[in-house]
XYZ file of N, CA and C in Angstrom:
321
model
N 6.469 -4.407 -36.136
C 5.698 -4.855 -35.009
C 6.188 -4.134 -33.764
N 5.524 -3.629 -32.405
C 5.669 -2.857 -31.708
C 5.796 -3.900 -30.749
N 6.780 -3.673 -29.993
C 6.862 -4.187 -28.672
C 6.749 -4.060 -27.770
N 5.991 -4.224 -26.559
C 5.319 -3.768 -25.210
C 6.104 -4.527 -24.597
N 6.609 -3.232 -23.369
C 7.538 -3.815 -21.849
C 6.544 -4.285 -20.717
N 6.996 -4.999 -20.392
C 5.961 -6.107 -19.682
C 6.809 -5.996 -18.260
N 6.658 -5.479 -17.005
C 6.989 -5.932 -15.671
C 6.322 -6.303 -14.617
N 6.550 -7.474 -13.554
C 5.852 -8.212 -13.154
C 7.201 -8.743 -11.786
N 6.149 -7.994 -10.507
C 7.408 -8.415 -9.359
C 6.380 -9.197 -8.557
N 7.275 -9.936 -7.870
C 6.548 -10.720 -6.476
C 7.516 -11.153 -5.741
N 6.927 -10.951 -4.545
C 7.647 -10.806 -3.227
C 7.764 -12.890 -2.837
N 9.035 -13.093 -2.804
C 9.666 -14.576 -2.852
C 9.333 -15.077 -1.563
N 10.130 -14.382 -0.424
C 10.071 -14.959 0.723
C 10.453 -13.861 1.874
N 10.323 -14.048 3.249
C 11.254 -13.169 3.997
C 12.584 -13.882 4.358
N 13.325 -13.159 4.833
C 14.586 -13.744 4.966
C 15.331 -13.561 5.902
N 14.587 -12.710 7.008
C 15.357 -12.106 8.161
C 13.936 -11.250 8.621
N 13.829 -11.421 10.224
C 13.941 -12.118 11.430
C 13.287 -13.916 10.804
N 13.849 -14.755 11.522
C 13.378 -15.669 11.466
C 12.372 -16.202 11.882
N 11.726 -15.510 12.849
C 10.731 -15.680 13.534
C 9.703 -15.412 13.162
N 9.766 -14.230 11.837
C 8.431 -13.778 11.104
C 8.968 -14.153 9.543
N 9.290 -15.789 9.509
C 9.256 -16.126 8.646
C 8.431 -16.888 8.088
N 6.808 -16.956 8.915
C 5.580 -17.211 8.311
C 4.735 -16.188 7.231
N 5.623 -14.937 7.602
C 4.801 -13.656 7.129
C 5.484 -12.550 6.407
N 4.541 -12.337 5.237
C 5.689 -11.746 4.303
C 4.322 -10.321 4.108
N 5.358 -9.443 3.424
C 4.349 -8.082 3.180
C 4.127 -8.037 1.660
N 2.788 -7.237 1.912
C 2.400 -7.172 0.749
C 2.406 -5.267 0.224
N 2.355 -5.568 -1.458
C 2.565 -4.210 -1.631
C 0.878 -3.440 -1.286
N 1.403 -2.104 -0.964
C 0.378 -1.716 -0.535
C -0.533 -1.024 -1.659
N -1.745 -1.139 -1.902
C -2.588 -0.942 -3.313
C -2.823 0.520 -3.180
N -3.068 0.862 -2.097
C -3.232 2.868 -1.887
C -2.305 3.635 -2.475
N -0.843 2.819 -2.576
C 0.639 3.319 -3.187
C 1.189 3.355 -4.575
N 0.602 3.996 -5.473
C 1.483 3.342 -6.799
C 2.801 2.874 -6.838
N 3.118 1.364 -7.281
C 4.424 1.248 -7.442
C 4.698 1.368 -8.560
N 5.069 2.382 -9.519
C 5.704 1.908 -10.683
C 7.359 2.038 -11.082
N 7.162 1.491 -11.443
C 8.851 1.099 -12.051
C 8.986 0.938 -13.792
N 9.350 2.109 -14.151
C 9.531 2.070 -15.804
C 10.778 1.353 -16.446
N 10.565 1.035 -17.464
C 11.589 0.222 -19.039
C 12.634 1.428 -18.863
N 13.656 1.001 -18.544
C 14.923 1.416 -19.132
C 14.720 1.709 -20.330
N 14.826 2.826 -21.398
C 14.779 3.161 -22.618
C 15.929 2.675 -23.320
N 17.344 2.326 -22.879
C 17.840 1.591 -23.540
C 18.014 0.275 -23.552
N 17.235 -0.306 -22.704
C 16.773 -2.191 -22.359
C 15.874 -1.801 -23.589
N 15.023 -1.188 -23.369
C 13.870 -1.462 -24.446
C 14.497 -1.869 -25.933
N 15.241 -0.579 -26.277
C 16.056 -0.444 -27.351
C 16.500 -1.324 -27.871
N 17.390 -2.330 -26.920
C 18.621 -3.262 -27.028
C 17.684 -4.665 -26.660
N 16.480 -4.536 -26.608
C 15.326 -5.548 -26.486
C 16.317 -6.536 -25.206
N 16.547 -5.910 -23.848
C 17.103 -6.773 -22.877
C 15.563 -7.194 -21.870
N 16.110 -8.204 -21.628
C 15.214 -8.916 -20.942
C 15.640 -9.707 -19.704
N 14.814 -9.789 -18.180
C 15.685 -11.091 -17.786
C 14.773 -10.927 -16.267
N 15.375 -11.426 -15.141
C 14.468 -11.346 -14.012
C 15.453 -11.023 -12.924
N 15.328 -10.073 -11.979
C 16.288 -9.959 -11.150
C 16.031 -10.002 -9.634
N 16.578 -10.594 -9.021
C 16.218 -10.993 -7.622
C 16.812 -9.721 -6.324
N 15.953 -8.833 -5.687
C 16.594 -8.230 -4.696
C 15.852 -8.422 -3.414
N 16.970 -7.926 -2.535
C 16.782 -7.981 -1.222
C 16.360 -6.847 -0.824
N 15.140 -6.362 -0.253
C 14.792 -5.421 0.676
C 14.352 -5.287 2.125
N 15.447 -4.414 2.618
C 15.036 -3.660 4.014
C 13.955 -3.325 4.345
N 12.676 -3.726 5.007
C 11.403 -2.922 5.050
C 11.635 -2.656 6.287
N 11.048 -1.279 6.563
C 10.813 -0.497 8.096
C 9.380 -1.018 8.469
N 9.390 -0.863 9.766
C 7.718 -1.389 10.338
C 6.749 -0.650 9.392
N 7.327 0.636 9.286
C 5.675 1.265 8.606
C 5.873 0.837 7.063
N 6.571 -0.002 6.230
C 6.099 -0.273 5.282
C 7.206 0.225 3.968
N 8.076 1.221 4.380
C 8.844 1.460 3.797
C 10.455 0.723 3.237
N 10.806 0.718 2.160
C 11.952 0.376 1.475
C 13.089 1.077 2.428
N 13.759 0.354 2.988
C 15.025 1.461 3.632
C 16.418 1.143 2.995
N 16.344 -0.204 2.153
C 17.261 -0.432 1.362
C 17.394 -1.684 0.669
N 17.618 -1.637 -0.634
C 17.448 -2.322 -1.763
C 18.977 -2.767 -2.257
N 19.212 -4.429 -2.327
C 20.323 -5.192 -3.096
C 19.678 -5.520 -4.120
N 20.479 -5.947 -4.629
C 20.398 -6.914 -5.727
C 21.386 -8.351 -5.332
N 20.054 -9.025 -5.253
C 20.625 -10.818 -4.859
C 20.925 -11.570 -5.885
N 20.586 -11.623 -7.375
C 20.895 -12.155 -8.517
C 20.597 -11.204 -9.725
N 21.293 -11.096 -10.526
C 21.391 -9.982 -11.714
C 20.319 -10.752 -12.901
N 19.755 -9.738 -13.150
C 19.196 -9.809 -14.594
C 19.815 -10.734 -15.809
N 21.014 -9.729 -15.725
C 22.167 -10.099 -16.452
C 22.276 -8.555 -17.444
N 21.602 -7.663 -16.997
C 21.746 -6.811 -17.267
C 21.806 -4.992 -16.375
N 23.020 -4.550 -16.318
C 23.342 -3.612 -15.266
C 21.869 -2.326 -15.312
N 21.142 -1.875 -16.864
C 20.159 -1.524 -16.760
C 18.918 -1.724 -15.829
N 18.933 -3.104 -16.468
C 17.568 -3.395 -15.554
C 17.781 -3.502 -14.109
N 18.777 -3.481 -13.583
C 19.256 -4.277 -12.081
C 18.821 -2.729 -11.495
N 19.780 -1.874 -12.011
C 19.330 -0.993 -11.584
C 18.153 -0.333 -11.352
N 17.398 0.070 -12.483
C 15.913 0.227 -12.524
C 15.203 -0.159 -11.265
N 15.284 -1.581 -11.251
C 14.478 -2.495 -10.340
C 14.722 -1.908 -8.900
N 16.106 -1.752 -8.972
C 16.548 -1.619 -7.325
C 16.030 -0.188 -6.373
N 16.266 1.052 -7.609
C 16.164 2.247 -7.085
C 14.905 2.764 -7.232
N 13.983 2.497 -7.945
C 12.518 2.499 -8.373
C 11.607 1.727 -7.204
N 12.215 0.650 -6.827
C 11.408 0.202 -6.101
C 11.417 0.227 -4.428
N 12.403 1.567 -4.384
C 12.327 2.340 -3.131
C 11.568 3.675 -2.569
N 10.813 3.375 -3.831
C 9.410 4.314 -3.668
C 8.690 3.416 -4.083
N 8.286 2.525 -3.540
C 7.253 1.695 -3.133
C 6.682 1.490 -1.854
N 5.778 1.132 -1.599
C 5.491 0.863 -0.352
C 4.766 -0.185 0.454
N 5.281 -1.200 1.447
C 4.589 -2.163 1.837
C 3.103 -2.278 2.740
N 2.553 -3.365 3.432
C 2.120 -3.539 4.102
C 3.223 -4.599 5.033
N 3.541 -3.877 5.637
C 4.812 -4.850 6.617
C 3.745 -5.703 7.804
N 4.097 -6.674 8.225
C 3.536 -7.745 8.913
C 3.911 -7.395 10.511
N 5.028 -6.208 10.417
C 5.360 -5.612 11.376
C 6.778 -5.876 11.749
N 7.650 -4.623 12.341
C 9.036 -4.740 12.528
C 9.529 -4.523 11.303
N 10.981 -4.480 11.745
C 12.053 -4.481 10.538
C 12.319 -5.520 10.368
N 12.250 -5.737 8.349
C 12.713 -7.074 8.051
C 13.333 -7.041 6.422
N 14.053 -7.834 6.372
C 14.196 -8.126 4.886
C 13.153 -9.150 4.347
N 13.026 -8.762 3.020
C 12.307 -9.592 1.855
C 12.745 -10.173 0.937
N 12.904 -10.932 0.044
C 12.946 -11.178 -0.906
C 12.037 -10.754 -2.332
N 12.593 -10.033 -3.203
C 11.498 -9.813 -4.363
C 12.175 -9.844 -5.690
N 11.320 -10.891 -6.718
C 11.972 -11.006 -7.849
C 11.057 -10.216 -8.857
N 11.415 -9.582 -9.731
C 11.310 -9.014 -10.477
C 11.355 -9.175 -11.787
N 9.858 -9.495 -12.783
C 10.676 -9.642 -14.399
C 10.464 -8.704 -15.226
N 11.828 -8.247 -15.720
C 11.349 -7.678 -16.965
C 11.017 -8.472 -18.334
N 9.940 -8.560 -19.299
C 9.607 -8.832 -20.506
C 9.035 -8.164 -21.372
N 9.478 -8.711 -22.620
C 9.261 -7.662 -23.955
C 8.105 -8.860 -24.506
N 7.310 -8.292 -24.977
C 6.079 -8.598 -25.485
C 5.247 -7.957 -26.575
């Protein structure tokens, strides 16, 4: 039986300025975000969801990516983190952090 990698992010909350903590960004649809399966997650059938923190610049850009809770796996954490700094927002405006969790699943 073949197994299909399944990923699926959404943006949690903002978390900084407080003041534009009614308003969160969205990814921008003009931008492909993709973010590929670790070939050895796939392998080792790892799975899990990982929570990071991102820097967005006013125009929409990733300026820097944590990791706020681990997968539980150093593959995927990674993946998630550096992949998804070629992404790109619709920022609500200003510099801000986000919150975005991320799952990986095998399916």
């Amino acid at each position: 039986m073949k197994r299909y990698a399944i990923a699926a992010l959404s943006l949690l909350s903002v978390t900084l300025p407080a003041l534009a903590a009614d308003k969160m960004a969205t990814l921008d649809p003009k931008v492909p975000c993709v973010i590929e399966y670790p070939k050895a997650s796939l392998m080792n059938e790892e799975k899990g969801t990982v929570v990071l923190s991102l820097k967005l610049t006013a125009d929409g850009k990733v300026q820097e990516s944590k990791v706020s809770k681990s997968s539980g796996f150093k593959n995927l954490d990674k993946a998630a983190s550096t992949s998804i700094t070629k992404c790109k927002f619709l920022s609500p405006g200003g510099d801000q952090w986000q919150t975005l969790e991320y799952v990986w699943k095998l399916e």
